[in-house]
Coordinates of C-alpha atoms and ligand atoms in Angstrom, one line a residue:
X1 CA 2.9 -104.7 141.9
X2 CA 0.1 -102.3 141.8
X3 CA 0.3 -101.4 138.1
X4 CA -0.4 -103.7 135.2
X5 CA 2.7 -104.8 133.3
X6 CA 3.3 -102.7 130.2
X7 CA 4.3 -104.5 127.0
X8 CA 7.7 -103.7 125.6
X9 CA 8.2 -104.0 121.8
X10 CA 11.3 -104.2 119.7
X11 CA 12.1 -103.8 116.0
X12 CA 10.9 -107.3 114.9
X13 CA 7.6 -106.8 116.7
X14 CA 6.5 -104.1 114.3
X15 CA 6.4 -102.9 110.7
X16 CA 5.8 -99.5 109.3
X17 CA 2.4 -99.3 107.4
X18 CA 3.0 -98.1 103.8
X19 CA 1.4 -94.7 103.1
X20 CA 0.5 -92.6 100.1
X21 CA 3.7 -91.1 98.9
X22 CA 4.5 -88.2 96.6
X23 CA 8.2 -89.2 96.6
X24 CA 9.1 -90.4 93.1
X25 CA 12.8 -91.1 93.5
X26 CA 14.8 -92.1 96.6
X27 CA 17.0 -89.1 96.0
X28 CA 14.2 -86.8 97.1
X29 CA 14.4 -88.1 100.6
X30 CA 16.4 -85.7 102.8
X31 CA 18.2 -87.5 105.6
X32 CA 19.5 -84.4 107.4
X33 CA 19.2 -84.5 111.1
X34 CA 20.6 -83.5 114.5
X35 CA 23.1 -85.4 116.6
X36 CA 22.4 -83.1 119.6
X37 CA 21.6 -79.4 120.1
X38 CA 24.1 -77.5 118.0
X39 CA 25.4 -80.3 115.7
X40 CA 23.7 -81.2 112.4
X41 CA 24.4 -84.2 110.3
X42 CA 23.6 -85.1 106.7
X43 CA 22.9 -88.8 107.6
X44 CA 21.6 -90.1 110.9
X45 CA 24.5 -92.4 111.7
X46 CA 26.9 -92.4 114.7
X47 CA 29.6 -95.0 115.1
X48 CA 29.8 -96.6 118.5
X49 CA 32.3 -95.5 121.2
X50 CA 33.7 -99.1 121.4
X51 CA 37.3 -100.1 121.2
X52 CA 36.6 -102.5 118.3
X53 CA 34.6 -99.8 116.4
X54 CA 35.7 -96.2 116.6
X55 CA 39.1 -94.6 116.4
X56 CA 40.3 -92.0 114.0
X57 CA 40.0 -94.0 110.8
X58 CA 36.4 -94.9 111.4
X59 CA 35.5 -91.4 112.7
X60 CA 37.0 -89.8 109.6
X61 CA 35.1 -92.0 107.1
X62 CA 31.8 -91.7 108.9
X63 CA 32.2 -87.9 109.1
X64 CA 33.1 -87.7 105.4
X65 CA 29.9 -89.6 104.6
X66 CA 27.8 -87.1 106.7
X67 CA 27.6 -88.9 110.0
X68 CA 29.9 -88.7 113.1
X69 CA 32.1 -91.1 115.0
X70 CA 32.6 -91.1 118.8
X71 CA 36.1 -92.2 119.8
X72 CA 36.0 -94.7 122.6
X73 CA 37.5 -93.9 126.0
X74 CA 39.5 -97.1 126.7
X75 CA 42.9 -95.6 126.0
X76 CA 45.3 -93.2 127.8
X77 CA 44.3 -89.5 127.7
X78 CA 47.2 -88.6 125.4
X79 CA 46.3 -91.3 122.9
X80 CA 42.6 -90.4 123.1
X81 CA 43.5 -86.8 122.3
X82 CA 45.7 -87.9 119.5
X83 CA 42.9 -89.8 117.8
X84 CA 40.7 -86.7 118.0
X85 CA 43.6 -84.7 116.5
X86 CA 43.9 -87.1 113.6
X87 CA 40.3 -86.6 112.7
X88 CA 40.4 -82.8 113.1
X89 CA 43.5 -82.8 110.9
X90 CA 42.2 -85.3 108.3
X91 CA 41.1 -82.4 106.2
X92 CA 40.3 -78.7 106.4
X93 CA 40.0 -75.7 104.1
X94 CA 43.3 -74.2 105.4
X95 CA 45.4 -76.1 107.9
X96 CA 46.1 -73.2 110.4
X97 CA 48.8 -75.0 112.3
X98 CA 50.6 -77.4 109.9
X99 CA 53.1 -79.9 111.4
X100 CA 56.5 -78.3 111.6
X101 CA 60.0 -79.1 112.8
X102 CA 63.1 -76.8 113.4
X103 CA 66.2 -76.9 111.1
X104 CA 68.1 -78.7 113.9
X105 CA 65.8 -81.8 113.7
X106 CA 67.3 -84.9 112.3
X107 CA 65.9 -86.8 109.3
X108 CA 65.2 -89.7 111.7
X109 CA 63.0 -87.4 113.9
X110 CA 61.1 -86.0 111.0
X111 CA 60.4 -89.4 109.5
X112 CA 59.2 -90.7 112.9
X113 CA 57.0 -87.7 113.4
X114 CA 55.4 -88.1 110.0
X115 CA 54.8 -91.8 110.7
X116 CA 53.3 -91.2 114.1
X117 CA 51.0 -88.4 112.9
X118 CA 50.0 -90.1 109.6
X119 CA 51.3 -87.1 107.7
X120 CA 52.8 -87.2 104.2
X121 CA 54.9 -84.0 104.7
X122 CA 56.3 -81.6 107.3
X123 CA 57.4 -78.0 107.0
X124 CA 60.7 -76.8 108.3
X125 CA 60.7 -73.4 110.1
X126 CA 63.1 -71.3 112.1
X127 CA 62.4 -69.9 115.6
X128 CA 60.5 -67.0 114.2
X129 CA 58.3 -69.4 112.2
X130 CA 60.0 -68.3 108.9
X131 CA 59.6 -71.0 106.4
X132 CA 62.8 -72.8 105.5
X133 CA 61.6 -75.7 103.4
X134 CA 59.4 -78.8 103.1
X135 CA 60.1 -82.5 103.5
X136 CA 57.8 -85.2 102.3
X137 CA 57.7 -88.8 103.2
X138 CA 59.1 -89.6 99.8
X139 CA 62.1 -87.4 100.4
X140 CA 63.2 -89.6 103.4
X141 CA 61.9 -93.0 102.2
X142 CA 65.3 -94.4 101.2
X143 CA 67.5 -92.1 103.2
X144 CA 70.3 -94.1 104.9
X145 CA 72.0 -91.3 106.9
X146 CA 69.2 -90.7 109.3
X147 CA 71.2 -88.6 111.7
X148 CA 71.8 -85.8 109.2
X149 CA 69.9 -82.6 109.7
X150 CA 66.5 -82.3 108.0
X151 CA 67.8 -79.3 106.0
X152 CA 69.8 -81.8 104.0
X153 CA 66.7 -83.7 102.8
X154 CA 64.2 -80.8 102.4
X155 CA 63.2 -78.9 99.4
X156 CA 64.5 -75.4 100.3
X157 CA 62.4 -72.2 100.4
X158 CA 64.0 -70.9 97.2
X159 CA 62.5 -73.8 95.3
X160 CA 59.2 -73.8 97.0
X161 CA 55.9 -72.5 95.6
X162 CA 54.1 -70.5 98.3
X163 CA 51.1 -68.2 98.4
X164 CA 50.3 -65.2 100.5
X165 CA 48.2 -65.5 103.6
X166 CA 44.5 -65.2 102.8
X167 CA 44.8 -66.6 99.3
X168 CA 41.2 -67.7 98.3
X169 CA 40.8 -71.4 98.0
X170 CA 39.9 -71.3 94.3
X171 CA 43.2 -69.5 93.6
X172 CA 45.1 -72.0 95.8
X173 CA 43.6 -74.8 93.8
X174 CA 44.7 -73.2 90.6
X175 CA 48.3 -72.8 91.9
X176 CA 48.4 -76.4 93.0
X177 CA 47.3 -77.5 89.6
X178 CA 49.5 -75.2 87.6
X179 CA 52.7 -76.4 89.5
X180 CA 51.5 -80.0 89.8
X181 CA 52.2 -79.8 93.6
X182 CA 50.4 -81.4 96.5
X183 CA 51.1 -78.8 99.2
X184 CA 50.9 -75.0 99.2
X185 CA 52.3 -73.2 102.3
X186 CA 50.8 -69.8 103.0
X187 CA 53.2 -67.2 104.2
X188 CA 52.9 -63.6 105.5
X189 CA 55.0 -60.6 104.2
X190 CA 57.9 -61.6 106.4
X191 CA 58.0 -65.1 105.1
X192 CA 56.4 -66.6 108.3
X193 CA 54.3 -69.7 107.9
X194 CA 50.6 -69.0 108.5
X195 CA 48.9 -72.0 107.0
X196 CA 48.9 -74.8 104.5
X197 CA 46.5 -75.8 101.7
X198 CA 46.8 -79.3 100.3
X199 CA 45.4 -80.8 97.1
X200 CA 44.1 -83.7 99.1
X201 CA 41.8 -81.5 101.2
X202 CA 40.5 -79.7 98.1
X203 CA 39.8 -83.0 96.4
X204 CA 38.1 -84.3 99.5
X205 CA 35.8 -81.2 99.7
X206 CA 34.6 -81.9 96.1
X207 CA 34.2 -85.6 96.7
X208 CA 32.4 -85.4 100.0
X209 CA 30.0 -82.5 99.8
X210 CA 27.9 -83.8 102.7
X211 CA 30.8 -84.3 105.1
X212 CA 30.1 -83.2 108.7
X213 CA 32.4 -80.2 109.2
X214 CA 33.0 -77.6 111.8
X215 CA 33.1 -73.8 111.1
X216 CA 36.8 -74.1 110.1
X217 CA 36.0 -76.8 107.5
X218 CA 37.5 -79.6 109.6
X219 CA 35.7 -83.0 110.1
X220 CA 33.7 -83.2 113.2
X221 CA 34.3 -85.9 115.8
X222 CA 33.0 -86.8 119.3
X223 CA 34.7 -88.6 122.2
X224 CA 33.4 -90.7 125.0
X225 CA 34.2 -90.1 128.7
X226 CA 33.4 -92.2 131.7
X227 CA 32.1 -91.3 135.2
X228 CA 35.1 -92.2 137.4
X229 CA 38.8 -91.7 137.7
X230 CA 40.4 -89.3 135.2
X231 CA 37.1 -88.3 133.4
X232 CA 37.3 -84.6 134.1
X233 CA 41.0 -84.3 133.1
X234 CA 40.1 -86.3 130.0
X235 CA 37.1 -84.1 129.2
X236 CA 39.3 -81.0 129.5
X237 CA 42.1 -82.4 127.3
X238 CA 39.6 -83.4 124.6
X239 CA 38.0 -80.0 124.6
X240 CA 41.4 -78.4 124.4
X241 CA 41.9 -80.4 121.2
X242 CA 38.6 -79.0 120.0
X243 CA 36.5 -82.2 120.1
X244 CA 33.1 -81.3 118.8
X245 CA 31.0 -83.2 121.4
X246 CA 31.5 -85.2 124.5
X247 CA 29.5 -88.3 125.3
X248 CA 29.2 -89.4 128.9
X249 CA 29.1 -93.2 128.8
X250 CA 27.4 -95.0 131.7
X251 CA 25.5 -98.3 131.5
X252 CA 22.8 -96.9 133.8
X253 CA 22.4 -93.3 132.8
X254 CA 19.4 -92.7 135.0
X255 CA 21.5 -92.5 138.2
X256 CA 22.8 -90.0 140.6
X257 CA 26.3 -90.8 139.4
X258 CA 25.4 -89.8 135.9
X259 CA 23.8 -86.5 137.0
X260 CA 26.8 -85.6 139.1
X261 CA 29.1 -86.4 136.1
X262 CA 27.0 -84.2 133.8
X263 CA 27.2 -81.4 136.3
X264 CA 30.9 -81.7 136.9
X265 CA 31.7 -81.9 133.2
X266 CA 29.4 -79.0 132.4
X267 CA 31.2 -76.9 135.1
X268 CA 34.6 -77.7 133.8
X269 CA 33.8 -77.5 130.1
X270 CA 30.8 -75.1 129.8
X271 CA 30.6 -74.7 126.0
X272 CA 31.1 -78.2 124.6
X273 CA 27.9 -80.0 123.5
X274 CA 27.2 -82.8 125.9
X275 CA 25.4 -86.1 125.3
X276 CA 24.7 -88.6 128.1
X277 CA 23.3 -92.0 128.4
X278 CA 22.2 -94.7 128.4
X279 CA 18.6 -94.5 129.5
X280 CA 15.5 -96.4 128.4
X281 CA 12.6 -94.5 130.0
X282 CA 10.9 -91.1 129.7
X283 CA 11.8 -90.3 133.3
X284 CA 15.5 -91.0 132.6
X285 CA 15.4 -88.8 129.6
X286 CA 13.7 -86.0 131.4
X287 CA 16.1 -86.1 134.3
X288 CA 19.2 -86.0 132.1
X289 CA 17.7 -83.1 130.1
X290 CA 17.0 -81.3 133.4
X291 CA 20.8 -81.6 134.1
X292 CA 21.5 -79.7 130.9
X293 CA 22.5 -82.3 128.4
X294 CA 22.2 -81.5 124.6
X295 CA 21.4 -85.1 123.6
X296 CA 20.3 -88.3 125.2
X297 CA 21.5 -91.8 124.3
X298 CA 18.8 -94.5 124.5
X299 CA 19.2 -98.3 124.9
X300 CA 19.6 -100.6 127.9
X301 CA 20.6 -104.0 126.7
X302 CA 19.6 -104.1 123.0
X303 CA 23.2 -104.3 121.7
X304 CA 24.4 -107.3 119.8
X305 CA 27.2 -108.1 122.4
X306 CA 25.2 -107.1 125.4
X307 CA 24.2 -109.5 128.2
X308 CA 22.9 -106.8 130.5
X309 CA 19.3 -108.1 130.3
X310 CA 20.4 -111.7 130.9
X311 CA 22.7 -110.8 133.8
X312 CA 20.6 -108.2 135.5
X313 CA 17.0 -108.8 134.4
X314 CA 16.8 -105.1 133.6
X315 CA 16.1 -103.3 130.2
X316 CA 13.4 -102.2 127.9
X317 CA 12.9 -103.6 124.4
X318 CA 14.4 -101.0 122.1
X319 CA 11.4 -99.8 120.1
X320 CA 9.4 -99.0 123.2
X321 CA 12.4 -97.3 124.8
X322 CA 12.8 -95.1 121.7
X323 CA 9.1 -94.3 121.6
X324 CA 9.0 -93.3 125.3
X325 CA 12.3 -91.5 125.4
X326 CA 11.7 -89.8 122.1
X327 CA 8.4 -88.3 123.2
X328 CA 9.9 -87.0 126.5
X329 CA 12.9 -85.5 124.6
X330 CA 10.8 -83.9 121.9
X331 CA 9.0 -81.8 124.6
X332 CA 12.4 -80.2 125.4
X333 CA 13.6 -80.0 121.8
X334 CA 16.5 -82.3 122.6
X335 CA 17.4 -85.2 120.1
X336 CA 17.8 -88.8 121.2
X337 CA 20.2 -91.3 119.8
X338 CA 19.0 -94.9 119.4
X339 CA 21.9 -97.0 120.6
X340 CA 22.1 -100.7 120.0
X341 CA 20.3 -103.5 118.2
X342 CA 20.3 -102.0 114.7
X343 CA 20.9 -105.0 112.3
X344 CA 20.2 -103.3 109.0
X345 CA 18.4 -100.4 107.3
X346 CA 14.9 -101.7 108.3
X347 CA 15.7 -101.4 112.0
X348 CA 17.2 -97.9 111.3
X349 CA 14.0 -96.7 109.6
X350 CA 11.9 -98.0 112.5
X351 CA 14.2 -96.4 115.1
X352 CA 14.0 -93.0 113.3
X353 CA 10.3 -93.3 112.8
X354 CA 9.8 -94.1 116.5
X355 CA 11.5 -90.8 117.5
X356 CA 15.3 -91.1 117.4
X357 CA 17.1 -88.5 115.4
X358 CA 20.2 -90.7 114.9
X359 CA 21.3 -94.3 115.5
X360 CA 24.5 -95.5 117.0
X361 CA 26.0 -98.5 115.3
X362 CA 28.4 -101.0 116.7
X363 CA 27.9 -104.4 115.0
X364 CA 27.3 -103.1 111.5
X365 CA 30.6 -101.2 111.5
X366 CA 32.8 -103.5 113.5
X367 CA 33.4 -105.7 110.5
X368 CA 34.6 -102.9 108.2
X369 CA 38.1 -102.1 107.2
X370 CA 38.2 -98.9 109.2
X371 CA 37.4 -100.6 112.6
X372 CA 40.3 -101.1 115.0
X373 CA 39.3 -104.7 115.7
X374 CA 41.7 -107.5 114.9
X375 CA 41.1 -109.6 111.8
X376 CA 40.6 -113.3 112.2
X377 CA 40.3 -116.1 109.6
X378 CA 38.0 -119.0 110.4
X379 CA 37.3 -121.8 107.9
X380 CA 38.7 -119.7 105.1
X381 CA 36.4 -116.8 105.9
X382 CA 37.5 -113.4 107.2
X383 CA 36.1 -111.9 110.4
X384 CA 36.9 -109.1 112.8
X385 CA 36.9 -109.2 116.5
X386 CA 33.9 -107.3 118.1
X387 CA 33.6 -107.1 121.8
X388 CA 31.2 -105.7 124.3
X389 CA 32.7 -102.9 126.4
X390 CA 31.5 -104.7 129.6
X391 CA 32.7 -108.1 128.5
X392 CA 35.1 -110.1 130.7
X393 CA 38.4 -109.4 129.1
X394 CA 37.6 -105.8 128.2
X395 CA 36.7 -105.2 131.8
X396 CA 39.8 -107.0 133.0
X397 CA 42.1 -105.0 130.8
X398 CA 40.5 -101.8 131.9
X399 CA 41.0 -102.5 135.6
X400 CA 44.6 -103.2 134.9
X401 CA 44.2 -106.6 136.5
X402 CA 46.5 -109.4 136.0
X403 CA 44.5 -112.2 134.4
X404 CA 44.3 -114.5 137.4
X405 CA 41.3 -116.6 138.1
X406 CA 40.6 -115.2 141.6
X407 CA 40.5 -111.6 140.3
X408 CA 38.7 -112.4 137.1
X409 CA 36.0 -114.1 139.1
X410 CA 35.2 -110.8 140.8
X411 CA 34.2 -109.3 137.4
X412 CA 30.5 -109.6 136.5
X413 CA 30.5 -109.2 132.7
X414 CA 27.5 -107.7 130.9
X415 CA 28.8 -108.3 127.4
X416 CA 30.6 -110.9 125.3
X417 CA 33.6 -111.1 123.1
X418 CA 32.7 -112.1 119.5
X419 CA 33.5 -111.8 115.9
X420 CA 31.6 -110.4 112.9
X421 CA 32.1 -111.1 109.2
X422 CA 34.4 -108.8 107.3
X423 CA 32.2 -106.3 105.4
X424 CA 34.6 -104.3 103.3
X425 CA 34.8 -100.5 103.6
X426 CA 32.5 -98.6 106.0
X427 CA 31.4 -96.2 103.2
X428 CA 29.8 -99.1 101.3
X429 CA 28.0 -100.2 104.4
X430 CA 26.6 -96.7 104.8
X431 CA 25.5 -96.5 101.1
X432 CA 23.3 -99.6 101.7
X433 CA 22.0 -98.3 105.0
X434 CA 21.1 -94.9 103.7
X435 CA 19.7 -96.3 100.5
X436 CA 17.4 -98.5 102.5
X437 CA 16.5 -95.6 104.8
X438 CA 15.5 -93.4 101.8
X439 CA 13.3 -96.2 100.5
X440 CA 11.8 -96.6 103.9
X441 CA 11.0 -92.9 104.0
X442 CA 9.3 -93.1 100.7
X443 CA 7.1 -96.0 101.9
X444 CA 6.0 -93.7 104.8
X445 CA 5.3 -90.7 102.4
X446 CA 8.1 -88.7 104.1
X447 CA 10.7 -86.4 102.4
X448 CA 12.4 -85.5 105.7
X449 CA 13.1 -87.4 108.9
X450 CA 10.8 -85.0 110.8
X451 CA 8.0 -86.1 108.4
X452 CA 8.9 -89.7 108.9
X453 CA 8.5 -89.3 112.7
X454 CA 5.2 -87.4 112.2
X455 CA 3.7 -89.9 109.6
X456 CA 4.9 -93.1 111.1
X457 CA 2.1 -95.7 111.7
X458 CA 3.4 -98.9 113.3
X459 CA 1.6 -102.2 113.0
X460 CA 2.4 -105.1 115.4
X461 CA 3.3 -108.4 113.7
X462 CA 3.1 -112.0 114.8
X463 CA 5.8 -114.6 114.5
X464 CA 4.1 -115.7 111.3
X465 CA 4.3 -112.1 110.0
X466 CA 8.1 -112.0 110.8
X467 CA 8.6 -115.3 108.9
X468 CA 6.6 -114.0 105.9
X469 CA 8.8 -111.0 105.8
X470 CA 12.0 -113.0 105.3
X471 CA 13.0 -114.8 102.2
X472 CA 11.1 -118.1 102.4
X473 CA 10.5 -121.3 100.4
X474 CA 13.6 -120.8 98.3
X475 CA 17.2 -121.9 98.5
X476 CA 19.3 -118.8 98.6
X477 CA 22.2 -118.8 96.1
X478 CA 24.6 -117.5 98.7
Ligands
XMP501 P1 25.2 -103.1 118.4 O1 23.9 -103.8 118.4 O2 25.2 -102.1 117.2 O3 25.2 -102.2 119.7 O4 26.3 -104.0 118.4 C1 26.2 -101.3 120.1 C2 26.0 -100.8 121.5 O5 26.0 -101.8 122.4 C3 26.3 -101.2 123.7 N1 27.3 -102.0 124.4 C4 27.1 -102.8 125.4 N2 26.0 -103.1 126.2 N3 27.3 -104.6 127.5 C5 26.1 -104.0 127.2 O6 25.1 -104.2 127.9 C6 28.4 -104.4 126.8 O7 29.5 -105.0 127.0 C7 28.3 -103.5 125.7 N4 29.3 -103.0 124.8 C8 28.6 -102.2 124.0 C9 26.7 -99.8 123.5 O8 25.7 -99.0 123.8 C10 27.0 -99.8 122.0 O9 26.9 -98.5 121.4

């Protein structure tokens, strides 16, 4: 041990010193940021790639609010791709390839298809893609003769309102309104289906002006991949489904295995933005950036379900990790994501002030309606299951192991299974978080997140300071 031991700090060890501010209302604070090179967000929030946090429902709501979700990787490739597809199809200006069936399909098949894809309607086309009709979920709801052809249940072409290819969106909106319809198929001069405009998409565009969208007006979504097994095949399948970003997930991102993975994925999928992590040092950040990643995920052991630090003795307190990694990444113009340990808006502001351009949230979102975790009732209160991705049972399921003691004993978990209180909808959680962030920016005299990073002055606090900062000497009402 030649060098003196550095001190590592985390969120509770510091506060941001209030500074003169010209910001008069919270609304003046602009929270736009970058997830990675090439992807901008209206709010600096990323939902964690964990199987009790992010699938299509979570990714869709987070993207509508201006952040982005990363679909976890602990499901078969076909299902992983289907989750991405659900988000990409959740809304768009014009759906270029609407769901279709042929006239020979049965009502049973069409109903199952709509159910599986979460779609409220399906178009019937012939072999030359000529539009024959439309079927909605309502048309088949009480149908008893499910083996009849779909043509028996559809609204036929003659009674359908359609519009020509290339109809401007304002005009499509007017037609939908005039005819009080939900779906407007677009057809070319030969009557072939070329797209679909839905009133739901138009409503959503007006309602969520800050949504994170791609150039075709579809919600953006990311997906995680691992470093072993089918990761390359998975990466390719996700990119074919037009996933917006891939996140290489490895507990120790400063490793030869991580670099080899980045290079292999880059070679197979040269154009997709690539994020890798996790690291907790400037060297780790620089080495990943040298491999060509577009974003770096930072955090070794700060997560609420992590036991990495207890089990391995390794890690860096998260604020110090963000400061060090952020400085190294800024030299290269690459954003970092602060991953783990964010318990509320105060931690979010500190993470962003320390150098992160976004924060990945697990715990705060795991208790929301949109998370895939199971609901549990305990003592009359509602909770949702939230589990670390390196916890015992998660690791066991992943290895496809029978749950026998001798095999389970080979697993060295670095996470725990837990539950978190039910928190309602994710959008409401984000409203509180982003509201707190805006206030925090104004205390630092910042109207943008770049100014927040530049202006930030941290002060270290003692345990007495932490206690003073909590409600004290009162009996809370709830
Ligand atoms: P929060 O604090 O939001 O953190 O719950 C979410 C992040 O925790 C990481 N994670 C783990 N880390 N063992 C770990 O050491 C685990 O089992 C585990 N599961 C998740 C991950 O980075 C996530 O985004």
